[in-house]
Amino acid sequence: MADQLIRATAADGGIRAVGAIATRLTEEARRRHKLSYVATAALGRTMSAGLLLVSNMKRAESRVNIRVKGNGPLGGILVDAGLDGTVRGYVGNPSIELPPNAKGKLDVGGAVGQSGYLYVVRDVGYGYPYSSTVELVSGEIGDDIANYLVNSEQTPSALVVGVFLEAGQVKAAGGILLQVLPKAARDEALVETLESRVAALSGFTPLLQAGKTLPDIFQQLLGDMGPVLLPETQLLRFHCGCSRSRLMGALKMLGEAEIQDMIEKDNGAEATCHFCGEVYKASRDELVELIGELYGAQS
Ligand code: ZN
């Protein structure tokens, strides 16, 4: 199934539901960054969470950045997700691997670390981004994002995100976010019902692997609450806005002395995009030309 995001409402608009299938984009991130199993799970869960979080923003340029900084060996996660369905991200130490945790699952909490911070920035695209920080709860990502939504955005939320790998590849990834909207937020029984239903799922990826679609999953979770699917299915993909011309622009900003240094020491320049792993090269001649442009700009 193609990577996609679907929205729904339930309980007469008191509940907002979003589901995302992110299998292919998580596999693409794994390949691009040569991620270990546990790093794939950590980044994949965070990318799914980013896509779920950005889905309730309005302006087309809206983006959500999630930064996870824990005390574990993974060394941090950064994800950038857009309302346009694009997402990119990376981790500090892509190759670290850990033994499975006590439940026999990939030890994302151990890799991220149980102690540290989760930073979320919501940016509508014209300045004044809204940013907020909470302490990590478990480092498992899903719990941490749910805690952020409840404590920082005051929206009672139940969330599950997951990544399943087999034979070195991502076979299923994505998540579901259920939120109780302000008109129903005082209905504590409703909030608890959603939390217990999501907790009873025992994960998101087993549902995908059992062949369930997002509408099937909404039906399973909210079938007795009058779920209404929104008609639009949004496609999701891994995408990074980096380009060769952006690299050249960044080099130019360094100024003549630095560029001259690159020409003499390295006979050129090479830069790797953190977000997507793309490698860009500039030759000696191109750097010389760049210095010429600097002079052109000054005269
Ligand atoms: Zn890039």
Coordinates of N, CA, C and O in Angstrom, one line a residue, residues 26 35-49 66 68-79 90-94 96-118 136-145 159-165 170 172-174 205:
T26 N 9.9 5.2 5.5 CA 10.8 4.8 6.6 C 11.9 3.9 6.0 O 13.1 4.0 6.4
L35 N 20.7 3.0 8.4 CA 20.3 2.9 9.8 C 20.3 1.4 10.2 O 19.9 0.5 9.5
S36 N 20.7 1.2 11.5 CA 20.5 -0.1 12.1 C 19.0 -0.3 12.4 O 18.2 0.6 12.1
Y37 N 18.7 -1.5 12.9 CA 17.3 -1.8 13.2 C 16.7 -0.8 14.2 O 15.7 -0.2 14.0
V38 N 17.4 -0.6 15.3 CA 16.9 0.2 16.4 C 16.8 1.7 15.9 O 15.9 2.4 16.3
A39 N 17.8 2.1 15.1 CA 17.8 3.5 14.6 C 16.7 3.7 13.6 O 16.1 4.7 13.6
T40 N 16.4 2.7 12.8 CA 15.3 2.7 11.9 C 14.0 2.9 12.6 O 13.1 3.7 12.3
A41 N 13.8 2.1 13.7 CA 12.6 2.2 14.5 C 12.4 3.6 15.1 O 11.4 4.2 15.1
A42 N 13.5 4.1 15.7 CA 13.5 5.4 16.4 C 13.2 6.5 15.4 O 12.3 7.3 15.6
L43 N 13.8 6.5 14.3 CA 13.6 7.6 13.3 C 12.2 7.4 12.6 O 11.5 8.4 12.4
G44 N 11.9 6.1 12.3 CA 10.6 5.9 11.7 C 9.4 6.3 12.6 O 8.4 6.9 12.1
R45 N 9.5 6.0 13.9 CA 8.4 6.4 14.8 C 8.3 7.9 14.8 O 7.2 8.5 14.9
T46 N 9.5 8.6 14.9 CA 9.5 10.0 15.0 C 9.0 10.7 13.7 O 8.2 11.7 13.8
M47 N 9.3 10.1 12.6 CA 8.8 10.7 11.3 C 7.3 10.5 11.2 O 6.6 11.4 10.8
S48 N 6.8 9.3 11.6 CA 5.3 9.1 11.6 C 4.6 10.1 12.6 O 3.6 10.7 12.2
A49 N 5.3 10.3 13.8 CA 4.7 11.3 14.7 C 4.7 12.7 14.1 O 3.7 13.4 14.3
I66 N 10.6 18.0 15.0 CA 10.6 17.3 16.3 C 12.1 17.0 16.5 O 12.8 16.4 15.7
V68 N 14.5 15.1 19.4 CA 14.6 14.3 20.6 C 16.0 14.2 21.0 O 16.9 13.9 20.3
K69 N 16.2 14.6 22.3 CA 17.6 14.6 22.8 C 17.6 13.8 24.1 O 17.3 14.4 25.1
G70 N 17.9 12.6 24.0 CA 18.0 11.7 25.2 C 19.4 11.4 25.6 O 20.4 11.8 24.9
N71 N 19.6 10.7 26.7 CA 20.9 10.4 27.2 C 21.4 9.0 26.7 O 22.3 8.4 27.2
G72 N 20.7 8.4 25.7 CA 21.1 7.1 25.2 C 22.1 7.2 24.1 O 22.4 8.3 23.6
P73 N 22.6 6.0 23.6 CA 23.6 6.0 22.6 C 23.2 6.4 21.2 O 24.1 6.7 20.3
L74 N 21.9 6.6 20.9 CA 21.5 7.0 19.6 C 21.9 8.4 19.3 O 22.1 8.8 18.1
G75 N 22.1 9.3 20.3 CA 22.6 10.6 20.1 C 21.7 11.6 19.4 O 22.1 12.5 18.7
G76 N 20.4 11.5 19.7 CA 19.5 12.5 19.2 C 18.8 12.2 17.8 O 19.4 11.4 17.0
I77 N 17.6 12.7 17.7 CA 16.8 12.5 16.4 C 16.3 13.9 16.0 O 15.9 14.7 16.9
L78 N 16.3 14.1 14.7 CA 15.7 15.4 14.2 C 14.8 15.0 13.0 O 15.2 14.3 12.1
V79 N 13.6 15.5 13.1 CA 12.6 15.2 12.0 C 11.9 16.5 11.6 O 11.6 17.4 12.4
Y90 N 17.0 12.6 10.5 CA 18.2 11.8 10.8 C 18.4 11.6 12.2 O 17.7 12.2 13.1
V91 N 19.4 10.7 12.5 CA 19.7 10.4 13.9 C 21.2 10.6 14.1 O 22.0 10.6 13.1
G92 N 21.6 10.8 15.3 CA 23.1 11.1 15.6 C 24.0 9.9 15.3 O 25.0 10.1 14.6
N93 N 23.6 8.8 15.7 CA 24.5 7.6 15.5 C 23.7 6.5 14.8 O 23.1 5.6 15.4
P94 N 23.7 6.5 13.5 CA 22.8 5.6 12.7 C 23.1 4.1 12.8 O 22.3 3.3 12.6
I96 N 24.2 2.4 15.6 CA 24.2 1.7 16.9 C 23.1 0.6 16.9 O 22.0 0.8 16.4
E97 N 23.4 -0.5 17.5 CA 22.4 -1.6 17.6 C 22.4 -2.0 19.1 O 23.4 -2.0 19.8
L98 N 21.2 -2.4 19.6 CA 21.0 -2.9 21.0 C 20.3 -4.2 21.0 O 19.5 -4.5 20.1
P99 N 20.5 -5.0 22.0 CA 19.7 -6.2 22.1 C 18.2 -5.9 22.3 O 17.9 -4.8 22.8
P100 N 17.3 -6.8 22.0 CA 15.9 -6.5 22.2 C 15.6 -6.2 23.7 O 16.3 -6.6 24.6
N101 N 14.5 -5.4 23.9 CA 14.2 -5.1 25.3 C 13.4 -6.3 26.0 O 13.3 -7.4 25.4
A102 N 13.0 -6.1 27.2 CA 12.3 -7.2 28.0 C 11.1 -7.7 27.3 O 10.7 -8.9 27.5
K103 N 10.4 -6.9 26.4 CA 9.3 -7.4 25.7 C 9.6 -8.1 24.4 O 8.8 -8.4 23.6
G104 N 10.9 -8.2 24.1 CA 11.4 -8.8 22.9 C 11.3 -7.9 21.7 O 11.4 -8.3 20.5
K105 N 11.1 -6.6 22.0 CA 11.0 -5.6 20.9 C 12.3 -4.8 20.7 O 13.1 -4.8 21.6
L106 N 12.4 -4.1 19.6 CA 13.5 -3.2 19.4 C 13.6 -2.2 20.5 O 12.5 -1.5 20.8
D107 N 14.7 -2.0 21.1 CA 14.9 -1.2 22.3 C 15.0 0.3 22.0 O 16.1 0.9 22.2
V108 N 14.0 0.9 21.5 CA 14.1 2.3 21.1 C 14.3 3.2 22.3 O 15.1 4.1 22.3
G109 N 13.6 2.8 23.4 CA 13.8 3.6 24.7 C 15.2 3.6 25.2 O 15.8 4.6 25.6
G110 N 15.9 2.4 25.0 CA 17.3 2.2 25.4 C 18.2 3.0 24.5 O 19.2 3.6 25.0
A111 N 17.9 3.1 23.2 CA 18.7 3.8 22.3 C 18.6 5.3 22.5 O 19.6 6.0 22.5
V112 N 17.4 5.8 22.6 CA 17.1 7.2 22.8 C 17.6 7.7 24.2 O 18.2 8.7 24.3
G113 N 17.3 6.8 25.2 CA 17.5 7.2 26.6 C 16.2 7.6 27.3 O 15.4 8.2 26.6
Q114 N 16.1 7.2 28.5 CA 14.9 7.6 29.2 C 14.9 9.0 29.8 O 13.8 9.5 30.2
S115 N 16.0 9.6 29.8 CA 16.1 10.9 30.4 C 16.6 11.9 29.3 O 17.5 11.6 28.5
G116 N 15.9 13.0 29.2 CA 16.3 14.0 28.2 C 15.0 14.8 27.8 O 14.1 14.9 28.6
Y117 N 15.1 15.4 26.6 CA 14.0 16.4 26.2 C 13.5 16.1 24.8 O 14.2 15.6 24.0
L118 N 12.2 16.5 24.7 CA 11.5 16.4 23.4 C 11.2 17.9 23.0 O 10.5 18.6 23.8
L136 N 11.5 13.8 28.4 CA 11.1 12.5 27.9 C 10.5 11.7 29.0 O 10.8 11.8 30.2
V137 N 9.5 10.9 28.6 CA 8.8 10.0 29.5 C 9.5 8.6 29.5 O 9.8 8.0 30.5
S138 N 9.7 8.1 28.3 CA 10.3 6.7 28.2 C 11.3 6.6 27.1 O 12.0 5.6 27.0
G139 N 11.4 7.6 26.2 CA 12.3 7.5 25.1 C 11.7 6.6 24.0 O 12.4 6.4 22.9
E140 N 10.5 6.1 24.2 CA 9.9 5.2 23.2 C 9.2 5.9 22.0 O 8.6 5.4 21.1
I141 N 9.2 7.2 22.1 CA 8.7 8.2 21.1 C 7.1 8.3 21.3 O 6.7 9.4 21.5
G142 N 6.4 7.2 21.1 CA 4.9 7.3 21.2 C 4.5 8.0 22.5 O 3.7 8.9 22.5
D143 N 5.0 7.4 23.6 CA 4.6 8.0 24.9 C 5.0 9.4 25.1 O 4.3 10.2 25.7
D144 N 6.2 9.7 24.5 CA 6.8 11.0 24.7 C 5.9 12.1 23.9 O 5.7 13.2 24.4
I145 N 5.5 11.7 22.7 CA 4.7 12.6 21.9 C 3.3 12.8 22.6 O 2.8 13.9 22.6
L159 N -2.0 7.9 21.2 CA -1.1 7.8 20.0 C -0.4 6.5 20.0 O 0.0 6.0 21.0
V160 N -0.3 5.9 18.8 CA 0.6 4.7 18.7 C 1.3 4.9 17.4 O 0.8 5.3 16.4
V161 N 2.6 4.7 17.5 CA 3.5 4.7 16.3 C 4.4 3.5 16.3 O 4.7 3.0 17.4
G162 N 4.7 2.9 15.1 CA 5.5 1.7 15.1 C 6.2 1.5 13.8 O 5.8 2.0 12.8
V163 N 7.3 0.7 13.9 CA 8.0 0.3 12.7 C 8.3 -1.2 12.9 O 8.8 -1.6 14.0
F164 N 8.1 -2.0 11.9 CA 8.4 -3.4 11.9 C 9.4 -3.7 10.8 O 9.2 -3.4 9.6
L165 N 10.5 -4.3 11.2 CA 11.6 -4.7 10.2 C 11.7 -6.2 10.2 O 11.5 -6.9 11.2
V170 N 12.3 -2.5 6.1 CA 11.0 -2.1 6.8 C 9.8 -2.7 6.1 O 9.6 -2.5 4.9
A172 N 6.6 -2.6 7.6 CA 5.4 -1.9 8.0 C 5.8 -0.7 8.9 O 6.7 -0.9 9.8
A173 N 5.2 0.4 8.7 CA 5.5 1.6 9.6 C 4.4 2.6 9.5 O 3.7 2.7 8.5
G174 N 4.2 3.3 10.6 CA 3.1 4.4 10.6 C 2.6 4.5 12.0 O 3.2 4.2 13.0
T205 N 1.8 -1.7 13.7 CA 2.2 -2.5 12.6 C 1.6 -3.9 12.4 O 1.4 -4.3 11.3

